[in-house]
Amino acid sequence: MKKVITLCLLCISSLILAKEPIKALIVTGQNNHNWKDSHLILQKILNESGVFTADLAITPSQGQDMSNFLPNFSAYKLIVLDYNGDAWPAATNNAFLEFVKNGGGVVVYHAADNAFRNWKEYNEIIGLGGWENRNETDGPYVYYKDGQIVRDNTPGPGGSHGQQHEYKVEIRVKNHPVTKGLPESFVHSQDELYDRMRGPALNMTILATAFSAKITGGTGRDEPILWTVNWGKGKIFHTVLGHVGGEKEHPSIDAWFSRTLLRGAEWAATGKVTQIK
Ligand code: ZN
């Protein structure tokens, strides 16, 4: 009898351990960044976590026929956007919006928030964007000042950054599943510090900011670094961290980048964070 019970306990524990990984799809193929490195970095982080299994959807290159780029978004729980390039076919845009509307998770990674300035819903999903001639018509600047969120309608360009440097990231919402248990701040390795981001900023929670010092070419404001957006039933995690350029080394891909990415990705896909790292 004792043996039977022991065996059953083993069965149960192996069932728990054999929890299905979350299916993720990384969308890439065009970017003003080094997407050939970045999408593999993202895939490795996701797969090695044991929490996700990540497939790739790679678009044709810039200027090529995009009409056959029709990923099956609905087969996934999470879409990771590492894309900044030509417009997708209307059917793909619609399928992406359906995916989010129906509760799909999205990770917006670094320059994915430069993409698709003229796609209204995409801008609602990313919350804030930059570059591509964004300005006051795209929404307010959003940042922290004296511990308060400021929505600033001052006219001006959206999206810039000073010189790359190491900087402190400050957690602003400590009881969110993505940030719970993290220290109040952490030092992130050399990276771009996006500033002057602007957009609709609806249903948005700023989880973390970093001070963009004027001495490094920044704004003198506490700029949003990690945030979430709710759109339809979908959950979006946006990280501006992780610049990957043409250099061999990518210092921005540090443990804090991975840790916050994985937590945000799991929350976007499931609403929970089980990872203790
Ligand atoms: Zn960059």
PDB file of C-alpha atoms and ligand atoms in Angstrom:
ATOM      1  CA  MET A   1       0.000   0.000   0.000  1.00  0.00           C
ATOM      2  CA  LYS A   2       2.786   2.394   0.961  1.00  0.00           C
ATOM      3  CA  LYS A   3       4.502   1.753  -2.360  1.00  0.00           C
ATOM      4  CA  VAL A   4       1.343   2.622  -4.281  1.00  0.00           C
ATOM      5  CA  ILE A   5       1.047   5.968  -2.496  1.00  0.00           C
ATOM      6  CA  THR A   6       4.701   6.820  -3.199  1.00  0.00           C
ATOM      7  CA  LEU A   7       4.226   6.021  -6.871  1.00  0.00           C
ATOM      8  CA  CYS A   8       1.168   8.239  -7.070  1.00  0.00           C
ATOM      9  CA  LEU A   9       2.999  11.142  -5.494  1.00  0.00           C
ATOM     10  CA  LEU A  10       5.683  10.704  -8.117  1.00  0.00           C
ATOM     11  CA  CYS A  11       3.014  10.720 -10.816  1.00  0.00           C
ATOM     12  CA  ILE A  12       1.543  13.957  -9.501  1.00  0.00           C
ATOM     13  CA  SER A  13       4.895  15.716  -9.211  1.00  0.00           C
ATOM     14  CA  SER A  14       5.895  14.687 -12.723  1.00  0.00           C
ATOM     15  CA  LEU A  15       2.571  15.944 -14.027  1.00  0.00           C
ATOM     16  CA  ILE A  16       3.205  19.313 -12.402  1.00  0.00           C
ATOM     17  CA  LEU A  17       6.733  19.448 -13.784  1.00  0.00           C
ATOM     18  CA  ALA A  18       5.511  18.564 -17.251  1.00  0.00           C
ATOM     19  CA  LYS A  19       3.444  21.759 -17.488  1.00  0.00           C
ATOM     20  CA  GLU A  20       3.128  22.735 -21.123  1.00  0.00           C
ATOM     21  CA  PRO A  21       5.360  25.640 -22.174  1.00  0.00           C
ATOM     22  CA  ILE A  22       3.564  28.775 -23.354  1.00  0.00           C
ATOM     23  CA  LYS A  23       3.596  29.056 -27.133  1.00  0.00           C
ATOM     24  CA  ALA A  24       5.165  32.316 -28.272  1.00  0.00           C
ATOM     25  CA  LEU A  25       5.719  33.740 -31.761  1.00  0.00           C
ATOM     26  CA  ILE A  26       8.483  36.268 -32.410  1.00  0.00           C
ATOM     27  CA  VAL A  27       7.681  38.589 -35.329  1.00  0.00           C
ATOM     28  CA  THR A  28      10.766  40.019 -37.009  1.00  0.00           C
ATOM     29  CA  GLY A  29      12.472  40.423 -40.383  1.00  0.00           C
ATOM     30  CA  GLN A  30      12.810  44.201 -40.777  1.00  0.00           C
ATOM     31  CA  ASN A  31      14.171  46.727 -38.332  1.00  0.00           C
ATOM     32  CA  ASN A  32      16.484  49.730 -38.136  1.00  0.00           C
ATOM     33  CA  HIS A  33      18.261  47.538 -35.566  1.00  0.00           C
ATOM     34  CA  ASN A  34      20.177  44.289 -35.897  1.00  0.00           C
ATOM     35  CA  TRP A  35      17.124  42.025 -35.957  1.00  0.00           C
ATOM     36  CA  LYS A  36      19.221  39.088 -37.166  1.00  0.00           C
ATOM     37  CA  ASP A  37      20.842  39.047 -33.737  1.00  0.00           C
ATOM     38  CA  SER A  38      17.966  40.344 -31.627  1.00  0.00           C
ATOM     39  CA  HIS A  39      15.340  37.796 -32.626  1.00  0.00           C
ATOM     40  CA  LEU A  40      17.726  34.936 -31.819  1.00  0.00           C
ATOM     41  CA  ILE A  41      18.555  36.552 -28.474  1.00  0.00           C
ATOM     42  CA  LEU A  42      14.853  36.827 -27.645  1.00  0.00           C
ATOM     43  CA  GLN A  43      14.188  33.251 -28.755  1.00  0.00           C
ATOM     44  CA  LYS A  44      17.046  31.929 -26.623  1.00  0.00           C
ATOM     45  CA  ILE A  45      15.891  33.814 -23.523  1.00  0.00           C
ATOM     46  CA  LEU A  46      12.317  32.588 -23.952  1.00  0.00           C
ATOM     47  CA  ASN A  47      13.223  28.970 -24.699  1.00  0.00           C
ATOM     48  CA  GLU A  48      15.882  28.630 -22.009  1.00  0.00           C
ATOM     49  CA  SER A  49      13.434  29.884 -19.365  1.00  0.00           C
ATOM     50  CA  GLY A  50      11.524  26.622 -19.687  1.00  0.00           C
ATOM     51  CA  VAL A  51       8.344  28.692 -19.516  1.00  0.00           C
ATOM     52  CA  PHE A  52       8.007  29.374 -23.254  1.00  0.00           C
ATOM     53  CA  THR A  53       8.613  27.766 -26.562  1.00  0.00           C
ATOM     54  CA  ALA A  54       9.207  30.417 -29.202  1.00  0.00           C
ATOM     55  CA  ASP A  55       8.643  30.119 -32.959  1.00  0.00           C
ATOM     56  CA  LEU A  56       9.609  32.715 -35.553  1.00  0.00           C
ATOM     57  CA  ALA A  57       7.584  34.651 -38.116  1.00  0.00           C
ATOM     58  CA  ILE A  58      10.065  36.395 -40.415  1.00  0.00           C
ATOM     59  CA  THR A  59       8.733  38.908 -42.938  1.00  0.00           C
ATOM     60  CA  PRO A  60      10.132  39.400 -46.428  1.00  0.00           C
ATOM     61  CA  SER A  61      12.856  42.044 -46.531  1.00  0.00           C
ATOM     62  CA  GLN A  62      12.152  45.728 -47.052  1.00  0.00           C
ATOM     63  CA  GLY A  63      10.372  46.560 -50.305  1.00  0.00           C
ATOM     64  CA  GLN A  64       9.542  42.939 -51.106  1.00  0.00           C
ATOM     65  CA  ASP A  65       6.051  41.524 -51.632  1.00  0.00           C
ATOM     66  CA  MET A  66       4.445  41.170 -48.204  1.00  0.00           C
ATOM     67  CA  SER A  67       1.161  39.622 -49.376  1.00  0.00           C
ATOM     68  CA  ASN A  68       2.047  36.101 -48.215  1.00  0.00           C
ATOM     69  CA  PHE A  69       3.068  37.181 -44.728  1.00  0.00           C
ATOM     70  CA  LEU A  70       0.091  35.713 -42.879  1.00  0.00           C
ATOM     71  CA  PRO A  71       1.235  34.223 -39.541  1.00  0.00           C
ATOM     72  CA  ASN A  72      -1.261  32.088 -37.664  1.00  0.00           C
ATOM     73  CA  PHE A  73      -1.347  34.321 -34.582  1.00  0.00           C
ATOM     74  CA  SER A  74      -4.271  32.449 -33.058  1.00  0.00           C
ATOM     75  CA  ALA A  75      -2.103  29.329 -32.584  1.00  0.00           C
ATOM     76  CA  TYR A  76      -0.107  31.228 -29.936  1.00  0.00           C
ATOM     77  CA  LYS A  77      -0.593  32.701 -26.479  1.00  0.00           C
ATOM     78  CA  LEU A  78       2.048  35.387 -26.944  1.00  0.00           C
ATOM     79  CA  ILE A  79       3.300  37.539 -29.811  1.00  0.00           C
ATOM     80  CA  VAL A  80       6.716  39.154 -29.328  1.00  0.00           C
ATOM     81  CA  LEU A  81       7.180  42.160 -31.615  1.00  0.00           C
ATOM     82  CA  ASP A  82      10.751  42.679 -32.831  1.00  0.00           C
ATOM     83  CA  TYR A  83       9.634  44.426 -36.012  1.00  0.00           C
ATOM     84  CA  ASN A  84       9.968  47.939 -37.393  1.00  0.00           C
ATOM     85  CA  GLY A  85       9.398  47.998 -41.121  1.00  0.00           C
ATOM     86  CA  ASP A  86       6.991  47.842 -44.061  1.00  0.00           C
ATOM     87  CA  ALA A  87       3.239  47.563 -43.541  1.00  0.00           C
ATOM     88  CA  TRP A  88       1.791  44.084 -43.192  1.00  0.00           C
ATOM     89  CA  PRO A  89      -1.122  42.978 -45.369  1.00  0.00           C
ATOM     90  CA  ALA A  90      -4.541  44.155 -44.101  1.00  0.00           C
ATOM     91  CA  ALA A  91      -5.485  40.538 -43.305  1.00  0.00           C
ATOM     92  CA  THR A  92      -2.435  40.239 -41.029  1.00  0.00           C
ATOM     93  CA  ASN A  93      -3.215  43.523 -39.284  1.00  0.00           C
ATOM     94  CA  ASN A  94      -6.777  42.342 -38.704  1.00  0.00           C
ATOM     95  CA  ALA A  95      -5.653  38.926 -37.446  1.00  0.00           C
ATOM     96  CA  PHE A  96      -3.245  40.611 -35.031  1.00  0.00           C
ATOM     97  CA  LEU A  97      -5.984  42.881 -33.669  1.00  0.00           C
ATOM     98  CA  GLU A  98      -8.370  39.911 -33.320  1.00  0.00           C
ATOM     99  CA  PHE A  99      -5.646  38.042 -31.435  1.00  0.00           C
ATOM    100  CA  VAL A 100      -5.214  40.888 -28.946  1.00  0.00           C
ATOM    101  CA  LYS A 101      -8.928  41.653 -28.694  1.00  0.00           C
ATOM    102  CA  ASN A 102      -9.604  38.016 -27.783  1.00  0.00           C
ATOM    103  CA  GLY A 103      -7.085  37.978 -24.947  1.00  0.00           C
ATOM    104  CA  GLY A 104      -3.741  37.271 -26.617  1.00  0.00           C
ATOM    105  CA  GLY A 105      -0.554  38.504 -24.965  1.00  0.00           C
ATOM    106  CA  VAL A 106       1.913  40.871 -26.632  1.00  0.00           C
ATOM    107  CA  VAL A 107       5.466  41.917 -25.847  1.00  0.00           C
ATOM    108  CA  VAL A 108       6.563  45.174 -27.478  1.00  0.00           C
ATOM    109  CA  TYR A 109      10.346  45.119 -27.604  1.00  0.00           C
ATOM    110  CA  HIS A 110      12.532  48.232 -28.080  1.00  0.00           C
ATOM    111  CA  ALA A 111      12.147  49.635 -31.637  1.00  0.00           C
ATOM    112  CA  ALA A 112       8.860  47.809 -32.253  1.00  0.00           C
ATOM    113  CA  ASP A 113       7.442  51.016 -30.757  1.00  0.00           C
ATOM    114  CA  ASN A 114       8.830  52.950 -33.723  1.00  0.00           C
ATOM    115  CA  ALA A 115       6.677  50.975 -36.162  1.00  0.00           C
ATOM    116  CA  PHE A 116       3.356  51.693 -37.833  1.00  0.00           C
ATOM    117  CA  ARG A 117       2.815  55.328 -36.874  1.00  0.00           C
ATOM    118  CA  ASN A 118      -0.346  55.548 -38.960  1.00  0.00           C
ATOM    119  CA  TRP A 119      -1.996  52.371 -37.605  1.00  0.00           C
ATOM    120  CA  LYS A 120      -4.296  53.734 -34.892  1.00  0.00           C
ATOM    121  CA  GLU A 121      -4.945  50.459 -33.034  1.00  0.00           C
ATOM    122  CA  TYR A 122      -1.273  49.483 -33.091  1.00  0.00           C
ATOM    123  CA  ASN A 123      -0.469  52.763 -31.344  1.00  0.00           C
ATOM    124  CA  GLU A 124      -3.161  52.064 -28.746  1.00  0.00           C
ATOM    125  CA  ILE A 125      -1.571  48.649 -28.179  1.00  0.00           C
ATOM    126  CA  ILE A 126       1.970  49.986 -27.743  1.00  0.00           C
ATOM    127  CA  GLY A 127       0.710  52.891 -25.590  1.00  0.00           C
ATOM    128  CA  LEU A 128       3.633  55.162 -26.452  1.00  0.00           C
ATOM    129  CA  GLY A 129       5.781  55.277 -29.573  1.00  0.00           C
ATOM    130  CA  GLY A 130       8.581  57.286 -31.076  1.00  0.00           C
ATOM    131  CA  TRP A 131      10.243  58.439 -34.279  1.00  0.00           C
ATOM    132  CA  GLU A 132       8.612  58.071 -37.740  1.00  0.00           C
ATOM    133  CA  ASN A 133       7.774  61.796 -37.455  1.00  0.00           C
ATOM    134  CA  ARG A 134       5.570  61.282 -34.402  1.00  0.00           C
ATOM    135  CA  ASN A 135       4.479  64.569 -32.822  1.00  0.00           C
ATOM    136  CA  GLU A 136       1.697  66.129 -30.736  1.00  0.00           C
ATOM    137  CA  THR A 137      -0.950  64.692 -33.055  1.00  0.00           C
ATOM    138  CA  ASP A 138       0.011  61.190 -31.826  1.00  0.00           C
ATOM    139  CA  GLY A 139      -0.708  61.924 -28.151  1.00  0.00           C
ATOM    140  CA  PRO A 140       0.939  63.460 -25.099  1.00  0.00           C
ATOM    141  CA  TYR A 141       4.435  62.979 -23.809  1.00  0.00           C
ATOM    142  CA  VAL A 142       4.111  60.780 -20.723  1.00  0.00           C
ATOM    143  CA  TYR A 143       6.670  60.784 -17.929  1.00  0.00           C
ATOM    144  CA  TYR A 144       7.091  61.042 -14.168  1.00  0.00           C
ATOM    145  CA  LYS A 145       7.768  64.284 -12.351  1.00  0.00           C
ATOM    146  CA  ASP A 146       7.989  64.618  -8.563  1.00  0.00           C
ATOM    147  CA  GLY A 147       6.557  61.136  -8.182  1.00  0.00           C
ATOM    148  CA  GLN A 148       3.488  61.889 -10.340  1.00  0.00           C
ATOM    149  CA  ILE A 149       2.623  60.828 -13.872  1.00  0.00           C
ATOM    150  CA  VAL A 150       2.556  63.784 -16.257  1.00  0.00           C
ATOM    151  CA  ARG A 151       0.654  63.814 -19.554  1.00  0.00           C
ATOM    152  CA  ASP A 152       2.239  66.694 -21.409  1.00  0.00           C
ATOM    153  CA  ASN A 153       0.608  67.997 -24.593  1.00  0.00           C
ATOM    154  CA  THR A 154       3.470  70.339 -25.481  1.00  0.00           C
ATOM    155  CA  PRO A 155       4.039  70.222 -29.256  1.00  0.00           C
ATOM    156  CA  GLY A 156       7.221  68.525 -30.404  1.00  0.00           C
ATOM    157  CA  PRO A 157       8.765  65.403 -31.831  1.00  0.00           C
ATOM    158  CA  GLY A 158       8.110  61.984 -30.308  1.00  0.00           C
ATOM    159  CA  GLY A 159      11.006  59.644 -29.537  1.00  0.00           C
ATOM    160  CA  SER A 160      14.684  60.310 -28.975  1.00  0.00           C
ATOM    161  CA  HIS A 161      17.561  59.168 -26.807  1.00  0.00           C
ATOM    162  CA  GLY A 162      20.859  60.489 -25.607  1.00  0.00           C
ATOM    163  CA  GLN A 163      24.129  58.622 -25.668  1.00  0.00           C
ATOM    164  CA  GLN A 164      24.120  55.032 -24.465  1.00  0.00           C
ATOM    165  CA  HIS A 165      25.030  54.542 -20.838  1.00  0.00           C
ATOM    166  CA  GLU A 166      24.417  52.409 -17.778  1.00  0.00           C
ATOM    167  CA  TYR A 167      21.406  53.645 -15.796  1.00  0.00           C
ATOM    168  CA  LYS A 168      19.209  53.003 -12.810  1.00  0.00           C
ATOM    169  CA  VAL A 169      15.707  51.694 -13.412  1.00  0.00           C
ATOM    170  CA  GLU A 170      13.214  52.545 -10.684  1.00  0.00           C
ATOM    171  CA  ILE A 171      10.156  50.392 -10.065  1.00  0.00           C
ATOM    172  CA  ARG A 172       7.041  52.586  -9.754  1.00  0.00           C
ATOM    173  CA  VAL A 173       4.371  49.923  -9.195  1.00  0.00           C
ATOM    174  CA  LYS A 174       5.641  47.341  -6.753  1.00  0.00           C
ATOM    175  CA  ASN A 175       2.555  45.134  -6.371  1.00  0.00           C
ATOM    176  CA  HIS A 176       2.064  44.273 -10.042  1.00  0.00           C
ATOM    177  CA  PRO A 177       2.697  40.595 -10.905  1.00  0.00           C
ATOM    178  CA  VAL A 178       5.558  41.658 -13.225  1.00  0.00           C
ATOM    179  CA  THR A 179       7.400  43.627 -10.534  1.00  0.00           C
ATOM    180  CA  LYS A 180       6.377  41.923  -7.296  1.00  0.00           C
ATOM    181  CA  GLY A 181       9.455  40.721  -5.426  1.00  0.00           C
ATOM    182  CA  LEU A 182      11.914  42.753  -7.495  1.00  0.00           C
ATOM    183  CA  PRO A 183      14.132  45.286  -5.717  1.00  0.00           C
ATOM    184  CA  GLU A 184      12.953  48.914  -5.709  1.00  0.00           C
ATOM    185  CA  SER A 185      15.526  49.720  -8.369  1.00  0.00           C
ATOM    186  CA  PHE A 186      18.242  48.044 -10.381  1.00  0.00           C
ATOM    187  CA  VAL A 187      21.190  49.167 -12.486  1.00  0.00           C
ATOM    188  CA  HIS A 188      20.810  48.260 -16.135  1.00  0.00           C
ATOM    189  CA  SER A 189      23.900  47.812 -18.332  1.00  0.00           C
ATOM    190  CA  GLN A 190      24.755  50.214 -21.121  1.00  0.00           C
ATOM    191  CA  ASP A 191      21.721  50.836 -23.290  1.00  0.00           C
ATOM    192  CA  GLU A 192      19.746  53.552 -25.004  1.00  0.00           C
ATOM    193  CA  LEU A 193      17.355  55.398 -22.682  1.00  0.00           C
ATOM    194  CA  TYR A 194      14.305  56.206 -24.778  1.00  0.00           C
ATOM    195  CA  ASP A 195      12.779  59.603 -24.045  1.00  0.00           C
ATOM    196  CA  ARG A 196      10.086  61.968 -25.352  1.00  0.00           C
ATOM    197  CA  MET A 197       7.880  58.989 -26.191  1.00  0.00           C
ATOM    198  CA  ARG A 198       4.318  59.961 -27.034  1.00  0.00           C
ATOM    199  CA  GLY A 199       1.110  58.171 -27.915  1.00  0.00           C
ATOM    200  CA  PRO A 200      -2.479  57.542 -26.872  1.00  0.00           C
ATOM    201  CA  ALA A 201      -1.317  56.086 -23.507  1.00  0.00           C
ATOM    202  CA  LEU A 202      -4.740  54.582 -22.747  1.00  0.00           C
ATOM    203  CA  ASN A 203      -5.235  51.840 -20.129  1.00  0.00           C
ATOM    204  CA  MET A 204      -1.525  52.052 -19.442  1.00  0.00           C
ATOM    205  CA  THR A 205       0.400  51.301 -16.236  1.00  0.00           C
ATOM    206  CA  ILE A 206       3.957  52.568 -15.982  1.00  0.00           C
ATOM    207  CA  LEU A 207       5.820  49.879 -14.038  1.00  0.00           C
ATOM    208  CA  ALA A 208       9.302  51.401 -14.151  1.00  0.00           C
ATOM    209  CA  THR A 209      11.070  54.614 -15.107  1.00  0.00           C
ATOM    210  CA  ALA A 210      14.649  55.822 -15.498  1.00  0.00           C
ATOM    211  CA  PHE A 211      16.027  59.319 -15.085  1.00  0.00           C
ATOM    212  CA  SER A 212      17.114  60.700 -18.424  1.00  0.00           C
ATOM    213  CA  ALA A 213      19.894  63.075 -17.418  1.00  0.00           C
ATOM    214  CA  LYS A 214      20.658  66.126 -19.546  1.00  0.00           C
ATOM    215  CA  ILE A 215      24.364  65.402 -19.169  1.00  0.00           C
ATOM    216  CA  THR A 216      23.946  62.249 -21.293  1.00  0.00           C
ATOM    217  CA  GLY A 217      21.792  64.112 -23.836  1.00  0.00           C
ATOM    218  CA  GLY A 218      18.462  63.310 -22.200  1.00  0.00           C
ATOM    219  CA  THR A 219      15.392  65.243 -21.085  1.00  0.00           C
ATOM    220  CA  GLY A 220      15.887  65.736 -17.350  1.00  0.00           C
ATOM    221  CA  ARG A 221      12.731  63.665 -16.811  1.00  0.00           C
ATOM    222  CA  ASP A 222      11.939  60.253 -15.375  1.00  0.00           C
ATOM    223  CA  GLU A 223      11.044  58.416 -18.584  1.00  0.00           C
ATOM    224  CA  PRO A 224       8.899  55.274 -18.834  1.00  0.00           C
ATOM    225  CA  ILE A 225      10.976  52.118 -19.321  1.00  0.00           C
ATOM    226  CA  LEU A 226       8.574  49.231 -18.645  1.00  0.00           C
ATOM    227  CA  TRP A 227       4.797  49.477 -18.903  1.00  0.00           C
ATOM    228  CA  THR A 228       1.657  47.514 -19.521  1.00  0.00           C
ATOM    229  CA  VAL A 229      -1.390  48.233 -21.645  1.00  0.00           C
ATOM    230  CA  ASN A 230      -4.770  46.526 -21.677  1.00  0.00           C
ATOM    231  CA  TRP A 231      -6.472  46.466 -25.068  1.00  0.00           C
ATOM    232  CA  GLY A 232      -9.673  44.485 -25.517  1.00  0.00           C
ATOM    233  CA  LYS A 233      -9.122  41.339 -23.468  1.00  0.00           C
ATOM    234  CA  GLY A 234      -5.439  41.402 -24.394  1.00  0.00           C
ATOM    235  CA  LYS A 235      -2.507  42.241 -22.187  1.00  0.00           C
ATOM    236  CA  ILE A 236       0.575  44.015 -23.472  1.00  0.00           C
ATOM    237  CA  PHE A 237       3.999  44.313 -21.857  1.00  0.00           C
ATOM    238  CA  HIS A 238       6.246  46.997 -23.338  1.00  0.00           C
ATOM    239  CA  THR A 239       9.982  47.205 -22.686  1.00  0.00           C
ATOM    240  CA  VAL A 240      12.115  49.894 -24.261  1.00  0.00           C
ATOM    241  CA  LEU A 241      15.256  48.117 -23.040  1.00  0.00           C
ATOM    242  CA  GLY A 242      17.514  45.943 -25.174  1.00  0.00           C
ATOM    243  CA  HIS A 243      19.126  47.979 -27.968  1.00  0.00           C
ATOM    244  CA  VAL A 244      20.882  45.586 -30.353  1.00  0.00           C
ATOM    245  CA  GLY A 245      23.000  47.273 -33.015  1.00  0.00           C
ATOM    246  CA  GLY A 246      25.714  46.182 -35.390  1.00  0.00           C
ATOM    247  CA  GLU A 247      28.373  45.620 -32.734  1.00  0.00           C
ATOM    248  CA  LYS A 248      29.486  42.118 -31.756  1.00  0.00           C
ATOM    249  CA  GLU A 249      28.674  42.660 -28.094  1.00  0.00           C
ATOM    250  CA  HIS A 250      25.233  43.652 -26.869  1.00  0.00           C
ATOM    251  CA  PRO A 251      25.669  44.937 -23.293  1.00  0.00           C
ATOM    252  CA  SER A 252      21.977  45.914 -23.076  1.00  0.00           C
ATOM    253  CA  ILE A 253      21.084  42.216 -22.962  1.00  0.00           C
ATOM    254  CA  ASP A 254      21.865  41.812 -19.285  1.00  0.00           C
ATOM    255  CA  ALA A 255      20.203  39.742 -16.566  1.00  0.00           C
ATOM    256  CA  TRP A 256      17.748  42.570 -15.837  1.00  0.00           C
ATOM    257  CA  PHE A 257      16.679  42.743 -19.451  1.00  0.00           C
ATOM    258  CA  SER A 258      15.988  38.987 -19.461  1.00  0.00           C
ATOM    259  CA  ARG A 259      14.353  38.916 -16.069  1.00  0.00           C
ATOM    260  CA  THR A 260      11.911  41.747 -16.772  1.00  0.00           C
ATOM    261  CA  LEU A 261      11.225  40.446 -20.279  1.00  0.00           C
ATOM    262  CA  LEU A 262      10.338  36.956 -19.028  1.00  0.00           C
ATOM    263  CA  ARG A 263       8.154  38.256 -16.238  1.00  0.00           C
ATOM    264  CA  GLY A 264       6.372  40.661 -18.568  1.00  0.00           C
ATOM    265  CA  ALA A 265       5.950  37.990 -21.226  1.00  0.00           C
ATOM    266  CA  GLU A 266       4.413  35.505 -18.811  1.00  0.00           C
ATOM    267  CA  TRP A 267       2.045  38.123 -17.428  1.00  0.00           C
ATOM    268  CA  ALA A 268       0.988  39.161 -20.940  1.00  0.00           C
ATOM    269  CA  ALA A 269       0.311  35.537 -21.888  1.00  0.00           C
ATOM    270  CA  THR A 270      -1.393  34.337 -18.697  1.00  0.00           C
ATOM    271  CA  GLY A 271      -2.039  37.240 -16.297  1.00  0.00           C
ATOM    272  CA  LYS A 272       0.287  35.602 -13.759  1.00  0.00           C
ATOM    273  CA  VAL A 273       3.991  35.406 -13.065  1.00  0.00           C
ATOM    274  CA  THR A 274       5.211  32.085 -11.718  1.00  0.00           C
ATOM    275  CA  GLN A 275       8.902  32.755 -12.248  1.00  0.00           C
ATOM    276  CA  ILE A 276      10.680  33.565  -9.046  1.00  0.00           C
ATOM    277  CA  LYS A 277      13.820  34.783 -10.809  1.00  0.00           C
TER     278      LYS A 277
HETATM  279 ZN    ZN B   1      17.987  51.057 -30.278  1.00  0.00          ZN
END
